[in-house]
PDB file of C-alpha atoms in Angstrom:
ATOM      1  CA  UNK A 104     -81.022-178.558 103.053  1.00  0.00           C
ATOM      2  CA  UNK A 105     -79.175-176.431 105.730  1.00  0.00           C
ATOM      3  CA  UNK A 106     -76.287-175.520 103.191  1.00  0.00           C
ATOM      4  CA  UNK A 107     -79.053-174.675 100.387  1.00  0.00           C
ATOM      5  CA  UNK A 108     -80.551-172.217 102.391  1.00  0.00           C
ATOM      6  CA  UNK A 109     -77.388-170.526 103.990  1.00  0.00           C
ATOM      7  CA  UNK A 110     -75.753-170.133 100.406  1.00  0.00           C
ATOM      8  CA  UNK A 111     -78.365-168.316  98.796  1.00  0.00           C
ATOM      9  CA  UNK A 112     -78.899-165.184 101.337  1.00  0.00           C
ATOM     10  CA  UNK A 113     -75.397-165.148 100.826  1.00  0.00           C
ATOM     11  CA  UNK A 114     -75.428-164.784  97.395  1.00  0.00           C
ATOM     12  CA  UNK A 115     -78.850-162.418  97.204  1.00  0.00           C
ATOM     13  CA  UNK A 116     -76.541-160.239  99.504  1.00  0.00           C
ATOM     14  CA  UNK A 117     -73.719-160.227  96.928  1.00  0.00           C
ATOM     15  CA  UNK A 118     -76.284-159.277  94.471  1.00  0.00           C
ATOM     16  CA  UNK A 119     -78.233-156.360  96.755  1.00  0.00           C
ATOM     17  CA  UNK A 120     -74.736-155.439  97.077  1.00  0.00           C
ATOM     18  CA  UNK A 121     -73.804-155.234  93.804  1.00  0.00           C
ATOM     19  CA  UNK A 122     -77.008-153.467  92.851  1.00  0.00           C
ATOM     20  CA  UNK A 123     -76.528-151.072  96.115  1.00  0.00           C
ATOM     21  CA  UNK A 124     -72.603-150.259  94.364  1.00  0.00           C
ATOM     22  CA  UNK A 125     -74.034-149.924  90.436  1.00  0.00           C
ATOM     23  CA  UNK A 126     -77.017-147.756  92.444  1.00  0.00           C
ATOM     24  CA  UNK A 127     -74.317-145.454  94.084  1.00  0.00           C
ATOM     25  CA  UNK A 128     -72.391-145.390  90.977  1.00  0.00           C
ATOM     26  CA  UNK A 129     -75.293-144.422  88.644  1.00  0.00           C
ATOM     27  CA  UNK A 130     -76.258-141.526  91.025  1.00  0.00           C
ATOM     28  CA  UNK A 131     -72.857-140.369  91.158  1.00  0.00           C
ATOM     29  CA  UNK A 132     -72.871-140.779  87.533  1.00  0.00           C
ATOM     30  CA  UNK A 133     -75.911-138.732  87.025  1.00  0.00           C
ATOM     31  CA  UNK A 134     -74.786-136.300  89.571  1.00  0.00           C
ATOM     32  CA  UNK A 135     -72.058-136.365  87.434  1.00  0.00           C
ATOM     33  CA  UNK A 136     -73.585-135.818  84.478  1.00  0.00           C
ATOM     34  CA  UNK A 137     -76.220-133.298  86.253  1.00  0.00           C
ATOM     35  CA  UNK A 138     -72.587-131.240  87.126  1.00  0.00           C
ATOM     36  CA  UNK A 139     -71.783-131.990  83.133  1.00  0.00           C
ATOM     37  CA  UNK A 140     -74.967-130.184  81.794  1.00  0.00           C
ATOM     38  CA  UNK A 141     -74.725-127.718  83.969  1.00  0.00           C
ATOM     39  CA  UNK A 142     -70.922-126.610  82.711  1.00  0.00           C
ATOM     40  CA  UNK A 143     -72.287-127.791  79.731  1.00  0.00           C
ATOM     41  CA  UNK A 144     -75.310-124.679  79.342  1.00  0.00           C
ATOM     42  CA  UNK A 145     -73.077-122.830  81.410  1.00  0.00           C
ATOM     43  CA  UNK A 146     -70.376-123.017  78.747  1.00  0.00           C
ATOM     44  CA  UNK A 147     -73.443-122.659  76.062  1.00  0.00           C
ATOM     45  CA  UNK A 148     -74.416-119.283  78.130  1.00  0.00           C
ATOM     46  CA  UNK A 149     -70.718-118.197  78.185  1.00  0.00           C
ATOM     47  CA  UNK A 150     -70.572-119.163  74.036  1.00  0.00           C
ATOM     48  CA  UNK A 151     -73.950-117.778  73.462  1.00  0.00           C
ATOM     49  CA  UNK A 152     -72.514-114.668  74.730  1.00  0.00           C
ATOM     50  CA  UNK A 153     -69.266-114.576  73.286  1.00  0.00           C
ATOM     51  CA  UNK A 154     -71.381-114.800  70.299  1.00  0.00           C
ATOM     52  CA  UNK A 155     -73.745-112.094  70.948  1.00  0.00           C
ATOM     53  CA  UNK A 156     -70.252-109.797  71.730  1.00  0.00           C
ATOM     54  CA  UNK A 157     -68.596-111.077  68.667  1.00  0.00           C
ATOM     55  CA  UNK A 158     -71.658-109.833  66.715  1.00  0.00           C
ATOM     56  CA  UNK A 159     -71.888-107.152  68.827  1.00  0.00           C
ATOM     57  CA  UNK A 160     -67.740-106.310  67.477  1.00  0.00           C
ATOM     58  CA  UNK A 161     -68.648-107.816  64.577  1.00  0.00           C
ATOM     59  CA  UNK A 162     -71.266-104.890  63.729  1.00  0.00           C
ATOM     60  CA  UNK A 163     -68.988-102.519  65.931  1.00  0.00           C
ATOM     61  CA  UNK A 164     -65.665-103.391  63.047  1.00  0.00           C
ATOM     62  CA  UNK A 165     -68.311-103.220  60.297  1.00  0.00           C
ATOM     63  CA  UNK A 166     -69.377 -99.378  61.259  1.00  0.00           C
ATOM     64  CA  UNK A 167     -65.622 -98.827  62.180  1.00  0.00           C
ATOM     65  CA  UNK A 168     -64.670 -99.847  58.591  1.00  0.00           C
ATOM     66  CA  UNK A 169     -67.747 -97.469  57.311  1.00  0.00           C
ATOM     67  CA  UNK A 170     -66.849 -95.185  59.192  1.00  0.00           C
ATOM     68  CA  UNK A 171     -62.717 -95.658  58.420  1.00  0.00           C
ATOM     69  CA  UNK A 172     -63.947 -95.300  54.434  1.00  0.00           C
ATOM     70  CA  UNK A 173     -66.429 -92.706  54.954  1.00  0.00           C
ATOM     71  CA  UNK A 174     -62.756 -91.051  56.660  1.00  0.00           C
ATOM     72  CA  UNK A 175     -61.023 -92.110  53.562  1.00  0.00           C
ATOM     73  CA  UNK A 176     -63.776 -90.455  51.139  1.00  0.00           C
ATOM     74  CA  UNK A 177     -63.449 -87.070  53.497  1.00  0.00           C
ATOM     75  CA  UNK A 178     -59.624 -87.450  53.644  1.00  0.00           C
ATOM     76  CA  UNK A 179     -59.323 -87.785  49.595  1.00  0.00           C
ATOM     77  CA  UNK A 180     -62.001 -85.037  48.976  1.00  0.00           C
ATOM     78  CA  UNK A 181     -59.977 -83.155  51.787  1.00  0.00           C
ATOM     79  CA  UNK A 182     -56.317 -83.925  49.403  1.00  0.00           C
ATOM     80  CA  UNK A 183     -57.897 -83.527  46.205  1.00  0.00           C
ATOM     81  CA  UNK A 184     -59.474 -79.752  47.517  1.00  0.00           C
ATOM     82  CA  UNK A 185     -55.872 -79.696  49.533  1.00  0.00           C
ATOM     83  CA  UNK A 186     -54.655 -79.990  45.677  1.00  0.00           C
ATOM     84  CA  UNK A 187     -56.528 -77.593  44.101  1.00  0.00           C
ATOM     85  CA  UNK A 188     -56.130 -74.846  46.685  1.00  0.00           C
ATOM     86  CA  UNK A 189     -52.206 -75.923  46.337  1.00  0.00           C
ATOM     87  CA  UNK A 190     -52.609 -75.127  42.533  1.00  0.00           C
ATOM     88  CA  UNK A 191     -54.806 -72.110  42.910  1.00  0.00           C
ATOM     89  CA  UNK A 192     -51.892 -70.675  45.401  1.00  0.00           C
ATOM     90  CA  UNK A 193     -49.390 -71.825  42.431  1.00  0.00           C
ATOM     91  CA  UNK A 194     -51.308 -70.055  39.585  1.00  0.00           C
ATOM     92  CA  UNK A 195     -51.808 -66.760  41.849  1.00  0.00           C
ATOM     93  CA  UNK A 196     -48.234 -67.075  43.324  1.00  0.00           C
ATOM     94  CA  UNK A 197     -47.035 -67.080  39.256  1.00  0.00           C
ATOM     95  CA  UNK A 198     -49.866 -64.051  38.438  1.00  0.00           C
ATOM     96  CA  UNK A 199     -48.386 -62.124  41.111  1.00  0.00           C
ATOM     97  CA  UNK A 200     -44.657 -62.593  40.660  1.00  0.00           C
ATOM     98  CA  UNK A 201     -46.319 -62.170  36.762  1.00  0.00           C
ATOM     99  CA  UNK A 202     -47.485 -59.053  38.000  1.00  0.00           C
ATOM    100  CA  UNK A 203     -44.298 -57.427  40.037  1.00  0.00           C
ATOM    101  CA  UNK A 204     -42.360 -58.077  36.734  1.00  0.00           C
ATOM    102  CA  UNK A 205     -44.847 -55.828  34.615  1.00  0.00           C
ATOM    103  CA  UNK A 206     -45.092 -53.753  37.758  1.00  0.00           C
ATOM    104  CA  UNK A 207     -41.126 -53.040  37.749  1.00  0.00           C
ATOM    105  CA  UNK A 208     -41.166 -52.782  34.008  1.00  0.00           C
ATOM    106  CA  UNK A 209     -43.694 -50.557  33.939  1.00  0.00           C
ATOM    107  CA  UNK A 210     -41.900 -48.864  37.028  1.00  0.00           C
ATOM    108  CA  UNK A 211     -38.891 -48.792  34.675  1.00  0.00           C
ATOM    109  CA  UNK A 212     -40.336 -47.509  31.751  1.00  0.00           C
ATOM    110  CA  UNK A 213     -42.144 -45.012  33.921  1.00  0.00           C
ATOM    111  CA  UNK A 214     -38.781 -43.710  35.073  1.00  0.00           C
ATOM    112  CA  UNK A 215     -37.238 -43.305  31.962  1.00  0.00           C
ATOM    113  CA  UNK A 216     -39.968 -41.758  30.657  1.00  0.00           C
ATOM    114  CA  UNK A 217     -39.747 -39.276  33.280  1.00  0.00           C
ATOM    115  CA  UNK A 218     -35.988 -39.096  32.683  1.00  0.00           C
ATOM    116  CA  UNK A 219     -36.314 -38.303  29.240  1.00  0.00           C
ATOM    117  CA  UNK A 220     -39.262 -35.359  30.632  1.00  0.00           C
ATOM    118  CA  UNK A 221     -37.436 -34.214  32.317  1.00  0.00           C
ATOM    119  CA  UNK A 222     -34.471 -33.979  30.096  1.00  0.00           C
ATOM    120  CA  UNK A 223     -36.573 -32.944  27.300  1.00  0.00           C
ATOM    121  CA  UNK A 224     -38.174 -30.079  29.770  1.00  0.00           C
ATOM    122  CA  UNK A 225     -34.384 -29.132  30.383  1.00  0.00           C
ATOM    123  CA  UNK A 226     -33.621 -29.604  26.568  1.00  0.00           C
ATOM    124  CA  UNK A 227     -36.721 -26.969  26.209  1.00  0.00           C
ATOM    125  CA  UNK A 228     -35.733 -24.223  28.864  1.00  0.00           C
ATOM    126  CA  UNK A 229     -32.201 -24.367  27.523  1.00  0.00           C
ATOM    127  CA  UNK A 230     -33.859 -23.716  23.798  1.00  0.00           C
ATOM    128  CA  UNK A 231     -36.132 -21.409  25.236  1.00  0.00           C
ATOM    129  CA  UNK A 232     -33.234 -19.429  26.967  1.00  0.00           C
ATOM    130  CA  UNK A 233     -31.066 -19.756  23.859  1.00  0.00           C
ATOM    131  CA  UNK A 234     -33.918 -17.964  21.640  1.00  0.00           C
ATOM    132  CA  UNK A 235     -34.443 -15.501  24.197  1.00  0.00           C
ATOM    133  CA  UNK A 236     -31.036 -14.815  23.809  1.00  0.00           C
ATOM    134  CA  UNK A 237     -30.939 -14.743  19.801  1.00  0.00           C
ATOM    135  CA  UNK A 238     -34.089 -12.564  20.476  1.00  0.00           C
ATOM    136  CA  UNK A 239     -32.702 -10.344  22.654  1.00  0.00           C
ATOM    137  CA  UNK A 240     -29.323 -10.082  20.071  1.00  0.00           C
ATOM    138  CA  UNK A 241     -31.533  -9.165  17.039  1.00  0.00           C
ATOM    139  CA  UNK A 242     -30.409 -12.974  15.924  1.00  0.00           C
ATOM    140  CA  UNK A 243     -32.717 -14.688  13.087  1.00  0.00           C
ATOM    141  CA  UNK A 244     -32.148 -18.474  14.016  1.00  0.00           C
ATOM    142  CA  UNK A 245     -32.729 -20.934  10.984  1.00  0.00           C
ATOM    143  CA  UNK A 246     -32.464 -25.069  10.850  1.00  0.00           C
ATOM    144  CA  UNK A 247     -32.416 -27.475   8.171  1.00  0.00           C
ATOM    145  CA  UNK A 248     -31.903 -24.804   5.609  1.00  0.00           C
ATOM    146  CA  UNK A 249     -28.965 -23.871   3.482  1.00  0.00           C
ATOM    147  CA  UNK A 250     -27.662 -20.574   3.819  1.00  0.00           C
ATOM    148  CA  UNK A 251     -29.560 -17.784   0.857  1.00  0.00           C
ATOM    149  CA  UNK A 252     -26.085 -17.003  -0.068  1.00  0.00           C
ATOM    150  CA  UNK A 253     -24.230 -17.369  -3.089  1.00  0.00           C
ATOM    151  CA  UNK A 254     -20.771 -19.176  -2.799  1.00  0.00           C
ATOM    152  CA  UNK A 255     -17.880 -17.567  -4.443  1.00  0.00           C
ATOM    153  CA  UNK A 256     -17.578 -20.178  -7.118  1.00  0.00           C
ATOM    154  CA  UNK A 257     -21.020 -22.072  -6.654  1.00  0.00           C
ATOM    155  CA  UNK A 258     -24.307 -21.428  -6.901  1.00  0.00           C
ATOM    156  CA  UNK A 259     -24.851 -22.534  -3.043  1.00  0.00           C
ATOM    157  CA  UNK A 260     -23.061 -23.512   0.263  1.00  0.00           C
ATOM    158  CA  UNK A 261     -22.606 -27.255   0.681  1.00  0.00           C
ATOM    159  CA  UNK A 262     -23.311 -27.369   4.670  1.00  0.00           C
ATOM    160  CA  UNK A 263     -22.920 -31.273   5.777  1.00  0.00           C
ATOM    161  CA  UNK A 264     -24.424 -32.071   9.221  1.00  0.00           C
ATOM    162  CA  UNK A 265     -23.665 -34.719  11.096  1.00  0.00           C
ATOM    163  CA  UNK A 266     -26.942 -36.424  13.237  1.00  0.00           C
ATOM    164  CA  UNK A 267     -24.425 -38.046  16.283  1.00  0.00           C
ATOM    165  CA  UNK A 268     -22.707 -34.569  16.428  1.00  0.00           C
ATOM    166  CA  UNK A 269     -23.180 -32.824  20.074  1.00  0.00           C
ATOM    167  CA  UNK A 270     -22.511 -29.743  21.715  1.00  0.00           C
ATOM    168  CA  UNK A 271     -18.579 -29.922  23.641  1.00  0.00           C
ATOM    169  CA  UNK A 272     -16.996 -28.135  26.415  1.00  0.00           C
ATOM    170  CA  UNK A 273     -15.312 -24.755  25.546  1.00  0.00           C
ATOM    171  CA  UNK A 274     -12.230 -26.972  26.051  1.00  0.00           C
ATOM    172  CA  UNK A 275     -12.595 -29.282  23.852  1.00  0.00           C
ATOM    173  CA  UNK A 276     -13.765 -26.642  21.389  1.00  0.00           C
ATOM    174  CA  UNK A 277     -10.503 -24.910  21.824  1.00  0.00           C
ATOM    175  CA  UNK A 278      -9.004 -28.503  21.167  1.00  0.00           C
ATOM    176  CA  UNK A 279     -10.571 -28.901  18.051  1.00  0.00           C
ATOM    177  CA  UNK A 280      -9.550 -25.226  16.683  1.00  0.00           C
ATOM    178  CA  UNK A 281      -6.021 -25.469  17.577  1.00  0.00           C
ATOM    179  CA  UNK A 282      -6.239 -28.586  15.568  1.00  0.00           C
ATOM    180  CA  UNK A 283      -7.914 -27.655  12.467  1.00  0.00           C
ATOM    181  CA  UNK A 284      -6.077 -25.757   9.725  1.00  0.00           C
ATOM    182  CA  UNK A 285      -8.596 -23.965   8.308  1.00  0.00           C
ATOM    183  CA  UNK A 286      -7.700 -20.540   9.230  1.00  0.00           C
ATOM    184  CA  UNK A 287      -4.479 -21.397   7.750  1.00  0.00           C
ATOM    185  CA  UNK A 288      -6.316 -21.489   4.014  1.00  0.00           C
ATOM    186  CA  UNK A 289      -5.336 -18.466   1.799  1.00  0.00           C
ATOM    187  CA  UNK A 290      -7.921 -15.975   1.867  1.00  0.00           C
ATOM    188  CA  UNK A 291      -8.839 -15.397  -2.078  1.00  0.00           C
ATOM    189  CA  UNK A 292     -11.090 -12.451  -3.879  1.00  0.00           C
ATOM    190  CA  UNK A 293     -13.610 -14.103  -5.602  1.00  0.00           C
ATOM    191  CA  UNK A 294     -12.477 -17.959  -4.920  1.00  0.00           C
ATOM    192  CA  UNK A 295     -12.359 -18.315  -1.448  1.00  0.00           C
ATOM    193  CA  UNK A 296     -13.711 -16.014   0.923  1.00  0.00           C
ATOM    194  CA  UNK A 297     -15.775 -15.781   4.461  1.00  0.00           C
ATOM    195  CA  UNK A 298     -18.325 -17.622   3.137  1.00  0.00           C
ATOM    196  CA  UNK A 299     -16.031 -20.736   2.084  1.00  0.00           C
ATOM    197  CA  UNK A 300     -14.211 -20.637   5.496  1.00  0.00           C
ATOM    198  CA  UNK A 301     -17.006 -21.072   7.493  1.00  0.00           C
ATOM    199  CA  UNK A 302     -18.104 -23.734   5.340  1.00  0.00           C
ATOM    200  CA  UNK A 303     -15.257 -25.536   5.913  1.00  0.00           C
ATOM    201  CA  UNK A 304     -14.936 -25.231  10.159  1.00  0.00           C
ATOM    202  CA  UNK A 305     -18.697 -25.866   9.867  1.00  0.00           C
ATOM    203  CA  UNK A 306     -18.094 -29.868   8.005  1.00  0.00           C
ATOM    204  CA  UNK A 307     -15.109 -30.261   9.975  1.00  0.00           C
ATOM    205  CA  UNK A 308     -16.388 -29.508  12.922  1.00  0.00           C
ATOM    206  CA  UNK A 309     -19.520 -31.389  12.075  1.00  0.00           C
ATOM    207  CA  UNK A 310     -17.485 -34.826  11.041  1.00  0.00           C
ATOM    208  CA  UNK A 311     -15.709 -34.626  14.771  1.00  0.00           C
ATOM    209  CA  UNK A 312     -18.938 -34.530  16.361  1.00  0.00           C
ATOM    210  CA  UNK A 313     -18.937 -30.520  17.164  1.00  0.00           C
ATOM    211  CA  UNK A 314     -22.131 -28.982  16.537  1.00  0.00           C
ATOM    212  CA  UNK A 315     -21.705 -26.104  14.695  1.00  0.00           C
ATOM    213  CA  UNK A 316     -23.739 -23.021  12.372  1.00  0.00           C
ATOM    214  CA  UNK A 317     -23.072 -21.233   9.979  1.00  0.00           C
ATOM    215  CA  UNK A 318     -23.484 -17.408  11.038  1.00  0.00           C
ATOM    216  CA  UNK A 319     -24.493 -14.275   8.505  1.00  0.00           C
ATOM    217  CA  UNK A 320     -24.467 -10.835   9.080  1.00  0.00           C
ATOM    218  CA  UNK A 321     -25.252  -7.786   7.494  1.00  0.00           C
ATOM    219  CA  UNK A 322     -24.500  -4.123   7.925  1.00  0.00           C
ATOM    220  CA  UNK A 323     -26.481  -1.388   8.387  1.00  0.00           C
ATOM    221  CA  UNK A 324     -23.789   1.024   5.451  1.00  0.00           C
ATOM    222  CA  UNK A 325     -25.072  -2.120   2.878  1.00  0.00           C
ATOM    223  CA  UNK A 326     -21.415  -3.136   2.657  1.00  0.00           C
ATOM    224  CA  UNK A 327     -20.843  -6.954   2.142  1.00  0.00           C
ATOM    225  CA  UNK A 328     -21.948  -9.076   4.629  1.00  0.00           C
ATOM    226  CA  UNK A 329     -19.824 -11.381   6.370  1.00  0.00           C
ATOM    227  CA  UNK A 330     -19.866 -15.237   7.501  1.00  0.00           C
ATOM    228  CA  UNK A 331     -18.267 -17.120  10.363  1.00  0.00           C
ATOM    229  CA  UNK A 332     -19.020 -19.978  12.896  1.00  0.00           C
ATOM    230  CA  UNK A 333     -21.220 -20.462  15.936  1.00  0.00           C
ATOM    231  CA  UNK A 334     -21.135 -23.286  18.742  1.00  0.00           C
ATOM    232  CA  UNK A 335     -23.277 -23.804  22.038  1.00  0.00           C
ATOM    233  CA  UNK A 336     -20.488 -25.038  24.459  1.00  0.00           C
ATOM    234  CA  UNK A 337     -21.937 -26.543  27.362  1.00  0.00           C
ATOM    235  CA  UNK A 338     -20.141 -24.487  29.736  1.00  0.00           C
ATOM    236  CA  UNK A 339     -19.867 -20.880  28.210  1.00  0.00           C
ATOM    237  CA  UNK A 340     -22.547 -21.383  25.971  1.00  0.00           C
ATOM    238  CA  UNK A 341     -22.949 -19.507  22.675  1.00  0.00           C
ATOM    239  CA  UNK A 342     -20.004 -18.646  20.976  1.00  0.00           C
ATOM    240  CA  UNK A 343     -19.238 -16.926  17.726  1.00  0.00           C
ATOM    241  CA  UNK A 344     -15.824 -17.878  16.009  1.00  0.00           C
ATOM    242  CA  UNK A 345     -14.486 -16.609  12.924  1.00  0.00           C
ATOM    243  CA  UNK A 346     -11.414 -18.435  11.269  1.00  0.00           C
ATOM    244  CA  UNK A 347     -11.473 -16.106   8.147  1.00  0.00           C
ATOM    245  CA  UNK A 348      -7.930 -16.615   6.793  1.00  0.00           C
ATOM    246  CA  UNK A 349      -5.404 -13.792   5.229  1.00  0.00           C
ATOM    247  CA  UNK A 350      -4.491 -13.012   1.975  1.00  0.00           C
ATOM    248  CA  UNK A 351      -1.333 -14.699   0.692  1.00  0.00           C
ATOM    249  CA  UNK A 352       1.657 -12.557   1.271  1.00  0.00           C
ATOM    250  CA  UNK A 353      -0.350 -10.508   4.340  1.00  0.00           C
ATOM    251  CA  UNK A 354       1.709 -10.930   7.974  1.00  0.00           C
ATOM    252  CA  UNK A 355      -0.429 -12.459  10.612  1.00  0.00           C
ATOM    253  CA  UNK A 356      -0.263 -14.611  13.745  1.00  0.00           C
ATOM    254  CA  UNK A 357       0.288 -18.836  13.671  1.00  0.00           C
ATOM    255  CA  UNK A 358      -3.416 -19.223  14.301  1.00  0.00           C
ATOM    256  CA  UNK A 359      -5.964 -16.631  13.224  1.00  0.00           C
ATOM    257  CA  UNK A 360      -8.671 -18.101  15.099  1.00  0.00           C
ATOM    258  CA  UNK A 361     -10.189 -15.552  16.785  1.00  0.00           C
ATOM    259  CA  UNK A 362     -13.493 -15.178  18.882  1.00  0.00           C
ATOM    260  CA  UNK A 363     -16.498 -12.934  18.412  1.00  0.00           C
ATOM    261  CA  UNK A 364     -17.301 -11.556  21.765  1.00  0.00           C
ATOM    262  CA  UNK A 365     -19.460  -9.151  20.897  1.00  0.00           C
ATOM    263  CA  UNK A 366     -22.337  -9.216  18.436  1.00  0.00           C
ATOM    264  CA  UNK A 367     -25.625  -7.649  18.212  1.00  0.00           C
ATOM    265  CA  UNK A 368     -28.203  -5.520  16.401  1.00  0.00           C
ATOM    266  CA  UNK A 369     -26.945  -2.069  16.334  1.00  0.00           C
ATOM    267  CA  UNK A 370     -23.747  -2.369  17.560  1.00  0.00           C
ATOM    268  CA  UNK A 371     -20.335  -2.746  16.191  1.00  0.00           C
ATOM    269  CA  UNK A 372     -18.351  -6.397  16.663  1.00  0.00           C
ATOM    270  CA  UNK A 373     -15.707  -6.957  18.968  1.00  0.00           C
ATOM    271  CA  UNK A 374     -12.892  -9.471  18.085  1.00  0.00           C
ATOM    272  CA  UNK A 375      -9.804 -10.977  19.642  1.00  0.00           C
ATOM    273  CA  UNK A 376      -7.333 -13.474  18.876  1.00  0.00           C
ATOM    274  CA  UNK A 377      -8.043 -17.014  20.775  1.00  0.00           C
ATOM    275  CA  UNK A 378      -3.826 -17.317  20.979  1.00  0.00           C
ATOM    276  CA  UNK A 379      -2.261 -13.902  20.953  1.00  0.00           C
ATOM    277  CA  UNK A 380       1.534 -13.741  21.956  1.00  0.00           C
ATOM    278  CA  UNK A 381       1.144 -10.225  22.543  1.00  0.00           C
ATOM    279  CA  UNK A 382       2.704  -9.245  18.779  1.00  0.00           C
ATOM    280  CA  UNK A 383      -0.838  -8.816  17.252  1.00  0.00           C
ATOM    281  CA  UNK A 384      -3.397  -5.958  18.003  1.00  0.00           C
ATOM    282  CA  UNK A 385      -7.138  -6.845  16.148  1.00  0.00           C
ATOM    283  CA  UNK A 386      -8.332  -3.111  14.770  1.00  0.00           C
ATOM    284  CA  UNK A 387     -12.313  -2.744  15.993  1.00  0.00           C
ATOM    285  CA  UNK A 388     -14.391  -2.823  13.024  1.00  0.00           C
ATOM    286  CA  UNK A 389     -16.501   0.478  12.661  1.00  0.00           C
ATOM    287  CA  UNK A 390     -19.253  -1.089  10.688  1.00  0.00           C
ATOM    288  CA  UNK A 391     -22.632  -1.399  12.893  1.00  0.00           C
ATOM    289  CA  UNK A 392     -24.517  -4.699  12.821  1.00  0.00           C
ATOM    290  CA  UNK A 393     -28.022  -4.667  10.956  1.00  0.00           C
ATOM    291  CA  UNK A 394     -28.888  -8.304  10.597  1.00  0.00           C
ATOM    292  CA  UNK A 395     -27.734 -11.755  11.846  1.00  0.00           C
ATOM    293  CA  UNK A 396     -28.908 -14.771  10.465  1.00  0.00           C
ATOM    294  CA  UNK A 397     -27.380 -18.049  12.521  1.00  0.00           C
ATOM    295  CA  UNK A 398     -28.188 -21.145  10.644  1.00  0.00           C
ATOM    296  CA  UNK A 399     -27.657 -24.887  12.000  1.00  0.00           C
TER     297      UNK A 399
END
């Protein structure tokens, strides 16, 4: 009996013990687990959170986006008005430079428009200064016509003008006379006279691109009028030339070109030789002028 009763407090003590151990151990446990849940809904808090931020960016990227394509609309409408105004400069860049080109032509056209004024003004004051002149001479000036007299074979002069031909230097008038042959003709009664000579300078003179008229004049005795040459030089200005050739047989100078120096209503003509070696004398003609008729 004595062992019975010392063995089992021994082994209630093993057991208290036991239960005192699994006690300690199921409150550390449960502190434990206590420490658990609390990281636990600590780490809920901290994920509930990071969830409420991540909405929060979530909503902040989702009005960054509308407000990146709202951007995007503004930047496009910005290129596309960017565009226009680009091709708006373009077209009024091309209008003006469209512009300065009829600007300059019409500056051009301006200026030789004025040229040509102003050349026609100085084409009119020379005419006008020219007709005073014929007016102050007594001279009847004609164009386009043929001359009223009748040639000594033909019914009519045969005067052949020449549109390009232009008025020459004295010079080159003198040129032109030394060259022609003309006064070198035979002077014939009846076949070729005045008339016929200055016909002939007149188309030659004409086909070299000299200017010239044919010039009649009349007497105040009624004795038979006379025809010769005139030309505007463009530095002398009007001159009469008469290229009237001798009569076969008659003694005269190489060239019987001679110039008309003097000529005017009322008054007698005054000749002399263009070349004159000093041999020749011209005789003044006594017959007073009544009428001069210049015809180009």
């Amino acid at each position: 009996m004595w062992i019975y009763r010392v063995v089992v407090p021994v082994f209630a003590i093993g057991i208290v013990a036991v239960c005192i151990v699994l006690f300690l151990q199921v409150n550390k446990a449960r502190a434990e687990i206590e420490d658990l849940n609390a990281t636990v809904s600590s780490q809920e808090a901290v994920i509930t959170k990071t969830a409420a931020d991540l909405r929060n960016t979530e909503n902040r990227l989702q009005e960054t986006e509308d407000t990146l394509r709202d951007t995007e609309d503004q930047l496009l409408d910005t290129q596309e008005s960017l565009d226009e105004s680009i091709q708006a400069n373009i077209e009024l860049e091309q209008q003006y430079n469209s512009t300065v080109s009829r600007l300059n032509s019409v500056e051009s056209s301006l200026k030789a428009e004025q040229s040509r004024t102003s050349q026609f003004e100085e084409d009119i004051a020379n005419l006008e200064a020219e007709l005073q002149l014929y007016y102050d001479m007594g001279i009847i000036v004609k164009s386009d016509m043929v001359p009223p007299y009748r040639a000594s074979t033909r019914p009519q002069y045969d005067l052949v003008n020449n549109p390009e031909a232009t008025n020459v230097s004295y010079i080159d008038l003198r040129n032109f006379l030394f060259e022609d042959d003309t006064d070198k003709i035979p002077y014939l009664v009846d076949e070729y006279m005045c008339g016929e000579f200055a016909e002939t300078l007149h188309n030659n003179a004409e086909e070299s691109g000299i200017k010239a008229a044919f010039v009649g004049i009349h007497f105040k005795d009624g004795s038979t009028a006379h025809a010769f040459n005139a030309f505007i030089t463009t530095d002398r200005g009007l001159m009469y030339i008469d290229v009237t050739g001798s009569q076969p047989g008659q003694a005269r100078p190489t060239h019987l070109d001679r110039i008309v120096s003097t000529l005017e209503v009322g008054k007698t003509r005054s000749v002399e030789l263009l070349w004159n070696d000093g041999l020749w004398y011209m005789i003044p003609d006594s017959k007073i002028v009544s009428r001069i008729e210049v015809y180009w």
